[in-house]
Tab-separated table of C-alpha atoms in Angstrom:
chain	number	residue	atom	x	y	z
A	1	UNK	CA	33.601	143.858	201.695
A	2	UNK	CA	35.826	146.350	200.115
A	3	UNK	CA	38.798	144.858	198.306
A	4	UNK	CA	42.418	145.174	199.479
A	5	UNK	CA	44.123	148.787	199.881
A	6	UNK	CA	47.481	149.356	198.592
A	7	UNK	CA	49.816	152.058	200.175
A	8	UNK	CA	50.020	154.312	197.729
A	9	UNK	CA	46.211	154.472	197.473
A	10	UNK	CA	46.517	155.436	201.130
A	11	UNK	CA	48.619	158.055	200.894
A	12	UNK	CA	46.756	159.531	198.009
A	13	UNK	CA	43.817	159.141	200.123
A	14	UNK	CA	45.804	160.937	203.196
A	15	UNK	CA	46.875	163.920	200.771
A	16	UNK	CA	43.635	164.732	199.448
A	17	UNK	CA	42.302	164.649	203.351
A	18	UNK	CA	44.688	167.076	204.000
A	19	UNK	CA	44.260	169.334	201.284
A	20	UNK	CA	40.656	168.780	202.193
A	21	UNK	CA	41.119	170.510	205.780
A	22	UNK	CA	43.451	172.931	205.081
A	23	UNK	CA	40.856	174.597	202.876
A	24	UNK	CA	38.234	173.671	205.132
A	25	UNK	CA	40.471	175.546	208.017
A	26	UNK	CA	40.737	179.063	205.392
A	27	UNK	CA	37.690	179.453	204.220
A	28	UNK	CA	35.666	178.923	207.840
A	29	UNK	CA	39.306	179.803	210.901
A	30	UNK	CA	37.501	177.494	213.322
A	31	UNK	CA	39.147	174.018	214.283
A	32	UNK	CA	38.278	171.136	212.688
A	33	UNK	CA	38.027	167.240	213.752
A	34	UNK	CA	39.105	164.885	211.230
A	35	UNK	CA	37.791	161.534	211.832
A	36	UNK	CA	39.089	158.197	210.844
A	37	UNK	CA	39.354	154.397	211.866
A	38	UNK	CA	42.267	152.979	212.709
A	39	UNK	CA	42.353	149.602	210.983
A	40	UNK	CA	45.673	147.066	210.553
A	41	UNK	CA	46.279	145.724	207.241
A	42	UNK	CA	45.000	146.122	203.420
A	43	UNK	CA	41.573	145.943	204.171
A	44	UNK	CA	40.187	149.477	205.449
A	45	UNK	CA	36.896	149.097	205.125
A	46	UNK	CA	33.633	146.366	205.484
A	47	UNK	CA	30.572	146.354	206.753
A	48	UNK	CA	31.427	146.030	210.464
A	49	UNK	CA	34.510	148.922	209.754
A	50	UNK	CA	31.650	151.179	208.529
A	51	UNK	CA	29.035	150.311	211.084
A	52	UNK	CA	31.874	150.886	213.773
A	53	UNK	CA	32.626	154.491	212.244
A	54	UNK	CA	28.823	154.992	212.154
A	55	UNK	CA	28.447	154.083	215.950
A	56	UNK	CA	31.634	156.454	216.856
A	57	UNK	CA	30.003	159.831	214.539
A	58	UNK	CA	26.903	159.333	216.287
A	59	UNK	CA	28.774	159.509	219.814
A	60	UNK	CA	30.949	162.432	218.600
A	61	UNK	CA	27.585	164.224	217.113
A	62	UNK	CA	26.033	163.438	220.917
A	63	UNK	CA	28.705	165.089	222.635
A	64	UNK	CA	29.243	168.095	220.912
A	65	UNK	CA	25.313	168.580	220.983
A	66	UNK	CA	25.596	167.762	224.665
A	67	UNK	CA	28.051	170.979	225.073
A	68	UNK	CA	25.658	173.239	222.539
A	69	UNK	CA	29.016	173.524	220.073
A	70	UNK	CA	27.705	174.593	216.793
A	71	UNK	CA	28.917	172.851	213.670
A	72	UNK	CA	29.606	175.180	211.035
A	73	UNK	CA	30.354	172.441	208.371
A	74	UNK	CA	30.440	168.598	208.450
A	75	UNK	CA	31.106	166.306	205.190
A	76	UNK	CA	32.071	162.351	205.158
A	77	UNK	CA	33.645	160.184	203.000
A	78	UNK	CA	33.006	156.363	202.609
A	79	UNK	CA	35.439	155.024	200.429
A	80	UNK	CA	37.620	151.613	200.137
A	81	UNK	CA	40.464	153.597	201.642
A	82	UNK	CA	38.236	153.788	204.714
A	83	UNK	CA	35.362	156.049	206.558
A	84	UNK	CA	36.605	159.801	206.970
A	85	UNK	CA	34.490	162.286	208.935
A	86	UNK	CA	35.519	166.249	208.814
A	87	UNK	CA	33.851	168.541	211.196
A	88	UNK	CA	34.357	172.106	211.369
A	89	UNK	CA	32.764	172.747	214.913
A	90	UNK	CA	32.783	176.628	216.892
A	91	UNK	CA	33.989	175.276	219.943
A	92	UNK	CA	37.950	175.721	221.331
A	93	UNK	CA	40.335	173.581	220.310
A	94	UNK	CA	41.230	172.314	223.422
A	95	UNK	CA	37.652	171.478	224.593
A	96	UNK	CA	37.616	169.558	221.514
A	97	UNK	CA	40.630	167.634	221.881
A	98	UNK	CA	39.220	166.905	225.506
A	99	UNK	CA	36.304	165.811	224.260
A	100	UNK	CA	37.805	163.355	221.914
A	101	UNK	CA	40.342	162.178	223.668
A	102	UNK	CA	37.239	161.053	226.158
A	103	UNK	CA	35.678	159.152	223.663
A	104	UNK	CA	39.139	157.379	222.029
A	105	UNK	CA	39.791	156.662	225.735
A	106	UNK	CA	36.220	155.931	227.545
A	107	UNK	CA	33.785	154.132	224.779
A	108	UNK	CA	34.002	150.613	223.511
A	109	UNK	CA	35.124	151.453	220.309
A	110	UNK	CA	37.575	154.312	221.244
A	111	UNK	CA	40.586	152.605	220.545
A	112	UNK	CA	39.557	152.297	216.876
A	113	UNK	CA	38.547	155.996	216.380
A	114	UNK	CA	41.494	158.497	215.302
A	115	UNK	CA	39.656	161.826	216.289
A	116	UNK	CA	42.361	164.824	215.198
A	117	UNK	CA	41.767	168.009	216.787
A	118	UNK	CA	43.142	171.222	214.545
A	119	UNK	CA	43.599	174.656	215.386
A	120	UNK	CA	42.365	177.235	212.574
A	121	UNK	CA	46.470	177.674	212.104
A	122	UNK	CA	46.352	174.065	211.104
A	123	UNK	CA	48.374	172.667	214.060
A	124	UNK	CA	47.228	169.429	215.647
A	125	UNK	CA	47.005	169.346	219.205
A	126	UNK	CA	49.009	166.020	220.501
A	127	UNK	CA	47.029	163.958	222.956
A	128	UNK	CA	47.699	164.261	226.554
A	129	UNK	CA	48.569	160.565	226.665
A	130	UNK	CA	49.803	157.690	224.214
A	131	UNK	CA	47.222	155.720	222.430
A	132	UNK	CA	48.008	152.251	223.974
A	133	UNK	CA	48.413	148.693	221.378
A	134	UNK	CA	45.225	146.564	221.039
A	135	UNK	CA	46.884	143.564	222.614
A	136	UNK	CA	49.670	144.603	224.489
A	137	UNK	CA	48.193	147.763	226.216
A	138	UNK	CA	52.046	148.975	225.836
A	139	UNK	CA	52.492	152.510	223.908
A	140	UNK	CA	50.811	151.950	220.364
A	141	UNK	CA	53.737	153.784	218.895
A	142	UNK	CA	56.665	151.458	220.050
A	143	UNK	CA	54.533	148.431	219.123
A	144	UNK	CA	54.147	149.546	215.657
A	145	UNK	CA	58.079	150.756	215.604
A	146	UNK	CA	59.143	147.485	216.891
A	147	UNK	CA	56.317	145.280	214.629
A	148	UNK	CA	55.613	143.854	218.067
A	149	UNK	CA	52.715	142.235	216.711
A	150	UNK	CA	51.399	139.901	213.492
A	151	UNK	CA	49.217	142.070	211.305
A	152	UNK	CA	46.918	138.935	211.721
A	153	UNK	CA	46.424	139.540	215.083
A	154	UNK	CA	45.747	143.333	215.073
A	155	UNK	CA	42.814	142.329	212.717
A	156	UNK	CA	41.616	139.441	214.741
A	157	UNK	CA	41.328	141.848	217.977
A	158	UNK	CA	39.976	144.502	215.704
A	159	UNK	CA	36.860	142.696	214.255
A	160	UNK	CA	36.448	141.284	217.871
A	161	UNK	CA	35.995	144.446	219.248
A	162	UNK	CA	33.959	145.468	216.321
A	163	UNK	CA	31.309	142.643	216.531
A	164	UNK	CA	31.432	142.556	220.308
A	165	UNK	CA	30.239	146.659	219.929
A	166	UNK	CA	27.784	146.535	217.412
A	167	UNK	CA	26.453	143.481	218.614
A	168	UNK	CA	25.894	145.799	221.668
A	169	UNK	CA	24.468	148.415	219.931
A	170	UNK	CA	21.674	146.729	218.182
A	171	UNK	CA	20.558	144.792	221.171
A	172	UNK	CA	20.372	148.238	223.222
A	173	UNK	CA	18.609	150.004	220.147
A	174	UNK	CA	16.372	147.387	219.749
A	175	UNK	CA	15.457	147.092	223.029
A	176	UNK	CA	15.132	150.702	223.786
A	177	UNK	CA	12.781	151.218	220.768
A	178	UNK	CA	10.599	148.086	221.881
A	179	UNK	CA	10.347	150.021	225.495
A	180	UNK	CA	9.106	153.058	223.629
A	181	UNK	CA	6.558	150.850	221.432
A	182	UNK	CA	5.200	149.813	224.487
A	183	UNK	CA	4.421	153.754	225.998
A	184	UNK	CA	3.477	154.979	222.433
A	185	UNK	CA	0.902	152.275	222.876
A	186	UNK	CA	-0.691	153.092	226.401
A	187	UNK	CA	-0.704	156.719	225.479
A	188	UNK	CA	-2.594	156.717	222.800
A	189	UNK	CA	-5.889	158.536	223.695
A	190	UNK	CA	-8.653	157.443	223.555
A	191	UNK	CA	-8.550	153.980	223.230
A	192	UNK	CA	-11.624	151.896	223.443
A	193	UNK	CA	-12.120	149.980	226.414
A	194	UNK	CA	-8.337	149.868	226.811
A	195	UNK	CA	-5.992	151.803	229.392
A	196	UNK	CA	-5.149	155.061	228.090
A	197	UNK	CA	-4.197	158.499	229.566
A	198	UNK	CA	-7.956	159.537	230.287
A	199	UNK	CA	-8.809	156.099	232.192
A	200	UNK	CA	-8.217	152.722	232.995
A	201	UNK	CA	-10.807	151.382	230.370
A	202	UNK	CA	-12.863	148.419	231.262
A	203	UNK	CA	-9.987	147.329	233.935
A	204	UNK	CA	-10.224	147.840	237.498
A	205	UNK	CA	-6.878	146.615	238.548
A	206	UNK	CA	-4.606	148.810	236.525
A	207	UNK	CA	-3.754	152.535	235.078
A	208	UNK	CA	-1.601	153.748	232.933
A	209	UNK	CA	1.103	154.149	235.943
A	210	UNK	CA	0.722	150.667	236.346
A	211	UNK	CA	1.384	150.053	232.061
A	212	UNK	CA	4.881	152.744	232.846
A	213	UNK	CA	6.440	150.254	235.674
A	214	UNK	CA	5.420	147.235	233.636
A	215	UNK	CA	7.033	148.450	230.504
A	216	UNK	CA	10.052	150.011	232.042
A	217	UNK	CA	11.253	146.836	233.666
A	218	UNK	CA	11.354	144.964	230.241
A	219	UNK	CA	14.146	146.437	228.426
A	220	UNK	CA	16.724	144.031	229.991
A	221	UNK	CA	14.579	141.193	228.894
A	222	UNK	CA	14.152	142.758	225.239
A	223	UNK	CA	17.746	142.857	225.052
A	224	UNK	CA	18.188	139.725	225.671
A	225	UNK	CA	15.773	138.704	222.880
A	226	UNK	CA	17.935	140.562	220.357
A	227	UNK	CA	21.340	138.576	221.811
A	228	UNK	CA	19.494	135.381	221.597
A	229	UNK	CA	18.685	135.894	218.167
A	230	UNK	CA	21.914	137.298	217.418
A	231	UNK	CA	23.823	134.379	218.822
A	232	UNK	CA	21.536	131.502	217.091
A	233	UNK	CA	21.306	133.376	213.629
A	234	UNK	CA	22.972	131.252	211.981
A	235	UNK	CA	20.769	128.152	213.213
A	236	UNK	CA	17.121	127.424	212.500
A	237	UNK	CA	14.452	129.703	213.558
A	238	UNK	CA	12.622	127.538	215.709
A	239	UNK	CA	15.638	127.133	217.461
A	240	UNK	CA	15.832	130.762	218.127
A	241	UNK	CA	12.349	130.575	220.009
A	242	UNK	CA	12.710	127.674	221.499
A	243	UNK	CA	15.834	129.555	223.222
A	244	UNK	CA	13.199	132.514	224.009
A	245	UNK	CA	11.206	130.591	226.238
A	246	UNK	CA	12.346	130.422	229.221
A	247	UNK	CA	13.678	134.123	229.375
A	248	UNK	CA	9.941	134.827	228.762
A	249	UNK	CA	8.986	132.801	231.389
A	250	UNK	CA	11.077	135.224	233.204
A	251	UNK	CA	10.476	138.134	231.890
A	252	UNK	CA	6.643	137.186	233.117
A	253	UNK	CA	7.450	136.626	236.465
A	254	UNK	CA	9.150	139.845	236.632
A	255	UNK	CA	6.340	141.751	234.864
A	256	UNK	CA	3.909	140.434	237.778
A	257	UNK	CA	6.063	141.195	240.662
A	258	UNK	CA	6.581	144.790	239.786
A	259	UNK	CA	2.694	144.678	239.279
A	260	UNK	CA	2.002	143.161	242.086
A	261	UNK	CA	0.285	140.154	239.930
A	262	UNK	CA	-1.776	142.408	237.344
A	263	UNK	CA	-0.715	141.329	233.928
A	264	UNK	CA	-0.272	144.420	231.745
A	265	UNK	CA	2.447	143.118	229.075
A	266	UNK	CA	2.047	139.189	229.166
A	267	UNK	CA	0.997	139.061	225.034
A	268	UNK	CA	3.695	141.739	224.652
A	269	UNK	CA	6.328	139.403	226.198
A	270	UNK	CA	5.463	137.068	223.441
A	271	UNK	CA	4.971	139.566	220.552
A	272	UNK	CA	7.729	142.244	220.694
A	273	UNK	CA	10.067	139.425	222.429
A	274	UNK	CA	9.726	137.845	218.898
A	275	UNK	CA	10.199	141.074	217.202
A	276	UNK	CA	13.622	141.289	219.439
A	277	UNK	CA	14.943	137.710	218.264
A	278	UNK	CA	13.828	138.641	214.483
A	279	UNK	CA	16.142	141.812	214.710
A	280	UNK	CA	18.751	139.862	216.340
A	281	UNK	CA	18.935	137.194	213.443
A	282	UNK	CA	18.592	140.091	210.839
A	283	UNK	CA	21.491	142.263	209.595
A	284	UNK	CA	20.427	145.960	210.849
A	285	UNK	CA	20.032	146.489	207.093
A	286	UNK	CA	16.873	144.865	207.022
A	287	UNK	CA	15.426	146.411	210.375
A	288	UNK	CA	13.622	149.089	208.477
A	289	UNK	CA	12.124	146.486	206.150
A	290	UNK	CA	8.436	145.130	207.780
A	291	UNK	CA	8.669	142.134	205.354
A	292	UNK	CA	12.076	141.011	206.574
A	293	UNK	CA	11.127	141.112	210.489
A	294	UNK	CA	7.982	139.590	210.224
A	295	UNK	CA	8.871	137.051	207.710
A	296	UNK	CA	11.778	135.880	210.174
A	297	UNK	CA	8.934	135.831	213.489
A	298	UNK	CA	6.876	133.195	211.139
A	299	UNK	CA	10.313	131.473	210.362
A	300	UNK	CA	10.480	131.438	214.359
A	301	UNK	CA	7.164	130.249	214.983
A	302	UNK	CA	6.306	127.697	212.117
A	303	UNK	CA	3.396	125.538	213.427
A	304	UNK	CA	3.389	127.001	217.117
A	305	UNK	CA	-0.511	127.181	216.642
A	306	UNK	CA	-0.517	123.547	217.733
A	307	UNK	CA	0.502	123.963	220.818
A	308	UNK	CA	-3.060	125.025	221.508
A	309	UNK	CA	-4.158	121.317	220.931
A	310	UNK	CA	-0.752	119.765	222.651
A	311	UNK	CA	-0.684	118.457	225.588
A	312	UNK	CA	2.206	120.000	227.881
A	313	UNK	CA	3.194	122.448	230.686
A	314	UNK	CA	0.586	125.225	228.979
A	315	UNK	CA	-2.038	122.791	228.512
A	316	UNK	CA	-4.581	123.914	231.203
A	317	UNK	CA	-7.598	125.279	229.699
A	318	UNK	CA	-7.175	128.558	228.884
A	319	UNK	CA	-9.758	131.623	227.219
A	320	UNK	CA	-7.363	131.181	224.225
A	321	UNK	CA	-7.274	127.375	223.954
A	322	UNK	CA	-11.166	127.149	224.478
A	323	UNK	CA	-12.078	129.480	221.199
A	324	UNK	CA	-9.205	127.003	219.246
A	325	UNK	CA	-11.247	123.958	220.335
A	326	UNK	CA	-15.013	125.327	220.126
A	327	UNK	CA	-14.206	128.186	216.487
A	328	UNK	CA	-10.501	127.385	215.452
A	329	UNK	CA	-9.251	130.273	216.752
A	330	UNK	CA	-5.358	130.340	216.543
A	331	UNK	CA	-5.047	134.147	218.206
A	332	UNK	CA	-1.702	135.506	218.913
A	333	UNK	CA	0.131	132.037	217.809
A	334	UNK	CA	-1.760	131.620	214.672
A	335	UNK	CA	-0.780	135.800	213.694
A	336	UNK	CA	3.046	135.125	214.601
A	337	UNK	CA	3.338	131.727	212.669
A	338	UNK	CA	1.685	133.734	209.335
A	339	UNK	CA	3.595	136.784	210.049
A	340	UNK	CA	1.500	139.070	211.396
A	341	UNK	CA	-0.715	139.826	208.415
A	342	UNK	CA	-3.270	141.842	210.377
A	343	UNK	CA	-0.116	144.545	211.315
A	344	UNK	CA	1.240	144.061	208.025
A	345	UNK	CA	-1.759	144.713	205.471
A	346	UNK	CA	-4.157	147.046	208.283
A	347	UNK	CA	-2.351	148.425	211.495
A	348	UNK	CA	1.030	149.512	210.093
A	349	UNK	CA	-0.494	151.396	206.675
A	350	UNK	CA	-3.067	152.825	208.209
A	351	UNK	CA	-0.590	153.959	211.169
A	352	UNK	CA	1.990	155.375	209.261
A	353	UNK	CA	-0.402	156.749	206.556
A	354	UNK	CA	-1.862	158.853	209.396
A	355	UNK	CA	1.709	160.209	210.932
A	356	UNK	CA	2.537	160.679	207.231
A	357	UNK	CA	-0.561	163.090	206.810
A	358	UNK	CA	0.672	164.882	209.922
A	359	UNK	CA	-2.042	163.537	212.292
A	360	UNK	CA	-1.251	163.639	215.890
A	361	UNK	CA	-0.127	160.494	217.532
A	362	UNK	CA	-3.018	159.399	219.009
A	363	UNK	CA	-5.565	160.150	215.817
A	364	UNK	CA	-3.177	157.386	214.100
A	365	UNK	CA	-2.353	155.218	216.587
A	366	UNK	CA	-5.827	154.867	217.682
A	367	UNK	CA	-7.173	154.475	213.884
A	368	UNK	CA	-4.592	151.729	213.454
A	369	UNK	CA	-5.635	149.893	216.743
A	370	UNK	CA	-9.324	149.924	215.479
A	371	UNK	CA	-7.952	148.928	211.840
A	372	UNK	CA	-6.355	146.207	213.564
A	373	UNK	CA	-9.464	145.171	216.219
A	374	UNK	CA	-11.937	145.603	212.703
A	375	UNK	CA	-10.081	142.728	210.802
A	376	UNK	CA	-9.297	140.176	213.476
A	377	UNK	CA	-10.109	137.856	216.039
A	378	UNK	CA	-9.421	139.262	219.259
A	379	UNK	CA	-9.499	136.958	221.891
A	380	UNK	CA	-9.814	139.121	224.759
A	381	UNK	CA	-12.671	140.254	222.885
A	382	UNK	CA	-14.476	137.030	222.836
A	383	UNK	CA	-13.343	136.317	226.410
A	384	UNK	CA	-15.054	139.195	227.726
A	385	UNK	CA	-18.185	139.527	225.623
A	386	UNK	CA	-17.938	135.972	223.926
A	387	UNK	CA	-18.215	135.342	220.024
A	388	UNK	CA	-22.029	137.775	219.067
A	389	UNK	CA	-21.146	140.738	220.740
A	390	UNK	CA	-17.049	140.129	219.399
A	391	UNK	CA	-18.330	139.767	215.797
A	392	UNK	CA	-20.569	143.077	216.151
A	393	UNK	CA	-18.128	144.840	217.103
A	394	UNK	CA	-15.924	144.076	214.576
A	395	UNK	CA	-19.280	145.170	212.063
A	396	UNK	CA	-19.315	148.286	213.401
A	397	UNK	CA	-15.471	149.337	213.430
A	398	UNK	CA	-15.900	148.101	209.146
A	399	UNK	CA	-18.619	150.609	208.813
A	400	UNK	CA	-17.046	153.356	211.203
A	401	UNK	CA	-14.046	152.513	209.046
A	402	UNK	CA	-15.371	153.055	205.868
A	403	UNK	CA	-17.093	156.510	206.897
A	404	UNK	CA	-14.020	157.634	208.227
A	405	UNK	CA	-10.412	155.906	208.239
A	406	UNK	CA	-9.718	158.173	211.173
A	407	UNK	CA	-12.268	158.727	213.253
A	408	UNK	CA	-12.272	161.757	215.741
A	409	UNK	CA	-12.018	161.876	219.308
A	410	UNK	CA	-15.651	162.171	219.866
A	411	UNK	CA	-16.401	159.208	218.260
A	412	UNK	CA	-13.157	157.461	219.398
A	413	UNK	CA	-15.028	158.619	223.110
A	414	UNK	CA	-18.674	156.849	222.456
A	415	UNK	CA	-16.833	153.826	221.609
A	416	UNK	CA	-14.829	154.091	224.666
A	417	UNK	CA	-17.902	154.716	226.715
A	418	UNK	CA	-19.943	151.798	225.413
A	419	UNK	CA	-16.664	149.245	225.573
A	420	UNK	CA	-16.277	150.309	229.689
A	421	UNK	CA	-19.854	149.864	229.642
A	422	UNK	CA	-19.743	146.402	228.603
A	423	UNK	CA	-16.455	145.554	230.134
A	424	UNK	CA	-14.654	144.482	226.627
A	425	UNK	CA	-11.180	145.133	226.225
A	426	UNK	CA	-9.408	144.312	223.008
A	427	UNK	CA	-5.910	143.844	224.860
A	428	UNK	CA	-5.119	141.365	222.094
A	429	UNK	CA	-5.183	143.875	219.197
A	430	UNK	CA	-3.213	146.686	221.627
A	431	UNK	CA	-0.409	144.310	221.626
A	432	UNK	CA	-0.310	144.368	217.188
A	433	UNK	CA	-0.372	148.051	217.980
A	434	UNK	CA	2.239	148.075	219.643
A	435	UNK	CA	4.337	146.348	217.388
A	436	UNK	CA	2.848	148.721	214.580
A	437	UNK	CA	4.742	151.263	216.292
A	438	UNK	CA	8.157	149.124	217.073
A	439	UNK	CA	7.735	148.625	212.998
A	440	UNK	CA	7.668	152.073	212.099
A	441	UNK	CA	10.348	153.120	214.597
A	442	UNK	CA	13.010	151.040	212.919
A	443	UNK	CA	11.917	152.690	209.372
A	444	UNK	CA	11.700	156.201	210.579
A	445	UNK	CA	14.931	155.497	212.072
């Protein structure tokens, strides 16, 4: 956090703004939005005061892209004296003012933001109607005149509002991104055996329509991943997915109603509701860091590969239970309590190697889902075609592999071909793709 601001450091900080737009307003004669926080006491800017000013430029950016306004010049400032956004923007003065006044007015944060509107002349253009206080909801102006309020209590409402926003923010981001991890994954094409936009693999009881519905009903339950690990950061992992349980039993029931009982999602449930708690416990500094999230979903899931020899609710004799008691199997729990290596060291390079290189998203993603399927146990894999045929297949991905890191949609097709042909599906290894993608959204973004 910054330290504390002293008046005459904002003053000096308010002259040089000034200065600062009226040459901005000379050398360009189109208005200009100056763009501060409006923060009580000596402390003008933190973490949370910058993330809110972060959250409020992207919704000014959105709007005027929403009405096609050019802008001509934009330049920021993050300093201890606070966050300062100037925007020189080809659009009329009073459709800017309108515009702004609609966001200090209509968004979460709006009562925060201080969005000027100047005319090239360099006259502000007054709001159509008072700010109103924080706590009071009386004129801002008279409560300030007055002192109407502690100084203490203009920050305590403040950071509430700030927390209560961003908090908001990451779980929808999060969430939203998850959703999209989900479609990148069904439409890459060709996948092997696997739903893709060509056909429905080696399954009979689902397309990729079917993957859409399934994935677009999730986002609620992804967000409330992200709030659950939000709210028990500061207790023990396991606690965290202990408190995910439930919700995924949910979230399950959901998937299979809107399916009408064909499950499409129920390892992604499990894997990218994880990846939703991880974010949740993580400060949105560390989203873009694969390390960090995955190193919080083994935190989360610390010895969760017992349950396969537990007894217990899940304790009926599943495909995944019988390869733990016959080969040691640990599947999907044994990859979340170690992290994830398989995404970490093969999916996720070879994924973002492949975008990197400017291959289409289907040459990478479906490299990275056969980088993935080549260097693990898949259990879907040795459910449908048991452990021979699982642990040939996995030869002859390594030596497709080595020839070729990406292999071509020809070759992508006779695998395809000869997967539907012997009804193997390596659903396990689709979910890792798709959090391969969730990964790289939060670095790209």
């Amino acid at each position: 956090m910054a330290g504390l601001v002293e008046l005459t450091q904002m003053l000096a900080a308010r002259d040089r703004r000034v200065e600062r737009q009226d040459a901005l307003l000379a050398e360009y004669q189109l208005p200009l939005v100056s763009f501060t926080m409006n923060i009580a006491g000596p402390v003008k800017n933190s973490p949370s005061i910058r993330r809110g000013f972060e959250i409020g430029r992207a919704l000014l950016l959105g709007q005027l892209e929403r009405v096609r306004a050019r802008i001509v010049h934009r330049e920021e400032v993050d300093a201890d004296t606070g966050c300062e956004g100037l925007y020189v923007v080809d659009l009329s003065p009073e459709s800017l003012k309108a515009l702004c006044c609609g966001l200090e007015e209509r968004t979460e944060l709006g009562r925060l933001f201080d969005l000027d509107v100047l005319c090239p002349d360099g006259r502000k253009l007054d709001r159509p109607r008072p700010r109103l206080c924080l706590l009071c909801g009386g004129p801002a102006k008279d409560c300030a005149r007055s002192r109407r309020h502690a100084v203490a209590e203009l920050q305590e409402k403040t950071h509430a509002i700030l927390a209560a926003a961003i908090d908001r923010q990451d779980a929808e981001d999060a969430a939203s991104l998850t959703v999209r991890a989900l479609l990148y994954e069904v439409a890459v094409t060709p996948k092997p055996g696997l739903v893709d936009r060509l056909n429905s693999g080696s399954h009979s009881d689902m397309d990729v329509y079917t993957f859409l519905t399934s994935a677009s009903g999730l986002w609620p339950y992804f967000y409330e991943c992200v709030r659950i690990g939000r709210e028990s950061a500061s207790r023990p992992a396991p606690e965290t997915f202990a408190a995910l349980r439930f919700p995924g039993k949910l979230a399950e029931g959901g998937m299979l109603a809107a399916t009408k009982g064909v499950n499409t999602h129920k390892g992604a449930i499990f894997t990218m509701g994880l990846a939703c708690a991880a974010l949740g416990r993580l400060d949105r500094a560390s989203w873009p860091e694969p390390e960090a999230v995955l190193h919080q979903i083994a935190a989360m899931t610390a010895g969760v590969e017992q349950e396969l020899s537990a007894p217990g609710e899940s304790a009926a004799e599943t495909a995944g239970r019988r390869f733990y008691r016959l080969r040691g199997v640990t599947g999907v729990r044994g990859q979340a309590a170690a992290g994830f290596p398989t995404v970490l060291a093969c999916g996720l390079p070879v994924l973002e190697a492949g975008l990197a290189e400017g291959r289409s998203e289907d040459e990478a993603g479906a490299a990275a889902l056969l980088a993935i399927l080549a260097h693990t146990e898949d259990t879907n894999m040795l459910s449908r075609g048991g452990v021979e045929t699982a642990a040939a297949k996995r030869e002859q991905l390594l030596d497709l592999l080595a020839e070729n890191p990406y292999p071509d949609a020809a070759a992508l097709a006779v695998l395809d071909r000869a997967y539907i042909a012997e009804r193997l599906s390596p659903g396990g290894s689709a979910d890792l793709l798709a959090l391969c993608w969730l990964l790289h959204f939060l670095r790209e973004r």
